[in-house]
Amino acid sequence: MAIIVNLDVMLAKRKMSLTELSEKVDLTISNLSILKTGKAKAIRFSTLEAICEALDCQPGDILEYQDD
Amino acid sequence: MNSLKDRDSVYFSYVIINFLWYASCIGAILIIGFFISKHAFGITMAPLNINVPIDADYVTLQTDIESSAISTIDSATASLDTEYIIDNYFGRYIGIVLSLFISIALFLTGFFQLRMILKSTLNDEVFTSKNVTPLKVLAGILIAYSPLYWIFIQLFVVPLESELIVHKISISLGISFNLGLFVYGLLLFALAAVFEKGHDMYQDLKLTV
């Protein structure tokens, strides 16, 4: 997959657990797991905005493009 | 989004189809049981109707009308004892019975698929891969039914009629290639494609966070 999700990296940087994040962004842990493991097919702007706000980061910190 | 479980139309459709499914099963068991009991215990079967060509002059009517006034009568239905067919045309009798069993099997399979689709709809799982296959099976059965029926008639009924009626003027074969079923079958194939697309879209939706 060309788009890499670095959510686990950002969570580690902010020393935040997935459960804490799920409470802050009002998303289920299973949905965040889908995103974290790279199984997600799409991400809503609203979700991205909430995650960026909770982790105090930019979308580029979470999503990264890698050439296959 | 409203759940399909709450829709009365889905519930009542499922109840009706369920009732018809069990009624069809009982009917099929009775038919099979009838044939088994016929051969095991010698129970008499219903006669087979054949169309015999007749001349209007030989028809005696209850109301007195001159035979020259009758122009459309060219055949009458005669009842042929099934025992006669069994004794003289046993191969064809087996063919007719097998055709009947195949028709029942196709009908029950189609009905079962319809029941499964409605059941999954009731469980709020419309766009699943489980629904695509039954729809394709149902479409295949609808498309295959008319040609199969025609083949069965040509193989087992037409030869019987032509052997029994020597001086035939016209024979009503009761065959009609049902184009409607064929079109319904094609429509169901299209619907299956829609369900397939719906399934893909639903998967996309599920994996959108």
Coordinates of N, CA, C and O in Angstrom, one line a residue, chain A residues 16-55:
Chain A
M16 N 0.5 8.3 24.3 CA -1.0 8.2 24.5 C -1.4 6.8 24.0 O -0.8 6.2 23.1
S17 N -2.3 6.2 24.7 CA -2.8 4.9 24.3 C -3.9 5.0 23.3 O -4.5 6.1 23.2
L18 N -4.2 3.9 22.7 CA -5.3 3.9 21.7 C -6.7 4.2 22.4 O -7.6 4.8 21.8
T19 N -6.8 3.7 23.6 CA -8.1 3.8 24.3 C -8.3 5.3 24.6 O -9.4 5.9 24.5
E20 N -7.2 6.0 25.1 CA -7.3 7.4 25.4 C -7.7 8.2 24.1 O -8.5 9.1 24.2
L21 N -7.0 7.9 23.0 CA -7.3 8.6 21.8 C -8.8 8.3 21.3 O -9.4 9.3 20.9
S22 N -9.2 7.1 21.5 CA -10.6 6.8 21.1 C -11.6 7.6 21.9 O -12.6 8.0 21.4
E23 N -11.3 7.9 23.2 CA -12.2 8.7 24.0 C -12.1 10.1 23.6 O -13.1 10.8 23.6
K24 N -10.9 10.6 23.2 CA -10.8 12.0 22.8 C -11.4 12.3 21.4 O -12.0 13.4 21.3
V25 N -11.3 11.4 20.5 CA -11.8 11.7 19.2 C -13.2 11.1 18.9 O -13.8 11.2 17.9
D26 N -13.7 10.4 20.0 CA -15.1 9.8 19.9 C -15.2 8.8 18.7 O -16.1 8.8 17.9
L27 N -14.2 7.9 18.7 CA -14.2 6.8 17.7 C -14.0 5.5 18.4 O -13.4 5.5 19.5
T28 N -14.6 4.4 17.9 CA -14.4 3.1 18.6 C -13.0 2.7 18.4 O -12.3 3.0 17.5
I29 N -12.5 1.8 19.4 CA -11.2 1.3 19.3 C -11.0 0.4 18.1 O -9.9 0.5 17.4
S30 N -12.0 -0.3 17.7 CA -11.9 -1.1 16.5 C -11.7 -0.3 15.3 O -10.9 -0.7 14.4
N31 N -12.4 0.8 15.2 CA -12.2 1.7 14.0 C -10.7 2.3 14.0 O -10.1 2.4 12.9
L32 N -10.3 2.7 15.2 CA -8.9 3.2 15.3 C -7.9 2.1 15.0 O -6.8 2.4 14.4
S33 N -8.2 0.9 15.3 CA -7.3 -0.3 15.0 C -7.2 -0.5 13.5 O -6.1 -0.8 13.0
I34 N -8.4 -0.4 12.9 CA -8.4 -0.5 11.4 C -7.5 0.5 10.8 O -6.7 0.2 9.9
L35 N -7.5 1.7 11.3 CA -6.7 2.8 10.8 C -5.2 2.5 11.1 O -4.3 2.7 10.2
K36 N -5.0 2.1 12.3 CA -3.6 1.9 12.8 C -2.9 0.8 12.0 O -1.7 0.9 11.7
T37 N -3.7 -0.3 11.8 CA -3.1 -1.4 11.1 C -3.0 -1.3 9.6 O -2.6 -2.2 8.9
G38 N -3.5 -0.2 9.1 CA -3.4 0.1 7.6 C -4.5 -0.6 6.8 O -4.4 -0.8 5.6
K39 N -5.6 -1.1 7.5 CA -6.6 -1.8 6.8 C -7.7 -0.9 6.2 O -8.5 -1.3 5.4
A40 N -7.7 0.4 6.7 CA -8.7 1.3 6.3 C -8.6 1.6 4.8 O -7.5 1.7 4.3
K41 N -9.7 1.8 4.2 CA -9.8 2.1 2.8 C -9.9 3.6 2.6 O -9.6 4.2 1.5
A42 N -10.4 4.3 3.6 CA -10.6 5.8 3.5 C -10.7 6.4 4.9 O -11.0 5.7 5.8
I43 N -10.4 7.7 4.9 CA -10.5 8.4 6.2 C -11.2 9.7 6.0 O -11.0 10.4 5.0
R44 N -12.2 9.9 6.9 CA -13.0 11.2 6.7 C -12.1 12.4 7.2 O -11.3 12.2 8.1
F45 N -12.4 13.5 6.6 CA -11.7 14.8 7.0 C -12.0 15.0 8.5 O -11.1 15.5 9.2
S46 N -13.2 14.7 8.9 CA -13.6 15.0 10.3 C -12.8 14.1 11.3 O -12.4 14.6 12.3
T47 N -12.6 12.9 10.9 CA -11.8 12.0 11.7 C -10.3 12.5 11.8 O -9.7 12.5 12.8
L48 N -9.8 12.8 10.6 CA -8.4 13.3 10.5 C -8.2 14.6 11.4 O -7.2 14.7 12.1
E49 N -9.2 15.4 11.3 CA -9.2 16.7 12.0 C -9.2 16.4 13.5 O -8.4 17.0 14.3
A50 N -10.0 15.5 14.0 CA -10.1 15.1 15.4 C -8.8 14.5 15.9 O -8.4 14.8 17.0
I51 N -8.2 13.6 15.1 CA -7.0 13.0 15.5 C -5.9 14.0 15.5 O -5.1 14.0 16.5
C52 N -5.8 14.9 14.5 CA -4.7 15.9 14.5 C -4.9 16.8 15.8 O -3.9 17.2 16.4
E53 N -6.1 17.1 16.1 CA -6.4 18.0 17.3 C -5.9 17.3 18.6 O -5.3 17.8 19.4
A54 N -6.3 16.0 18.7 CA -6.0 15.2 19.9 C -4.5 15.0 20.0 O -4.0 15.0 21.2
L55 N -3.8 14.7 18.9 CA -2.4 14.4 19.0 C -1.5 15.7 18.7 O -0.3 15.6 18.8

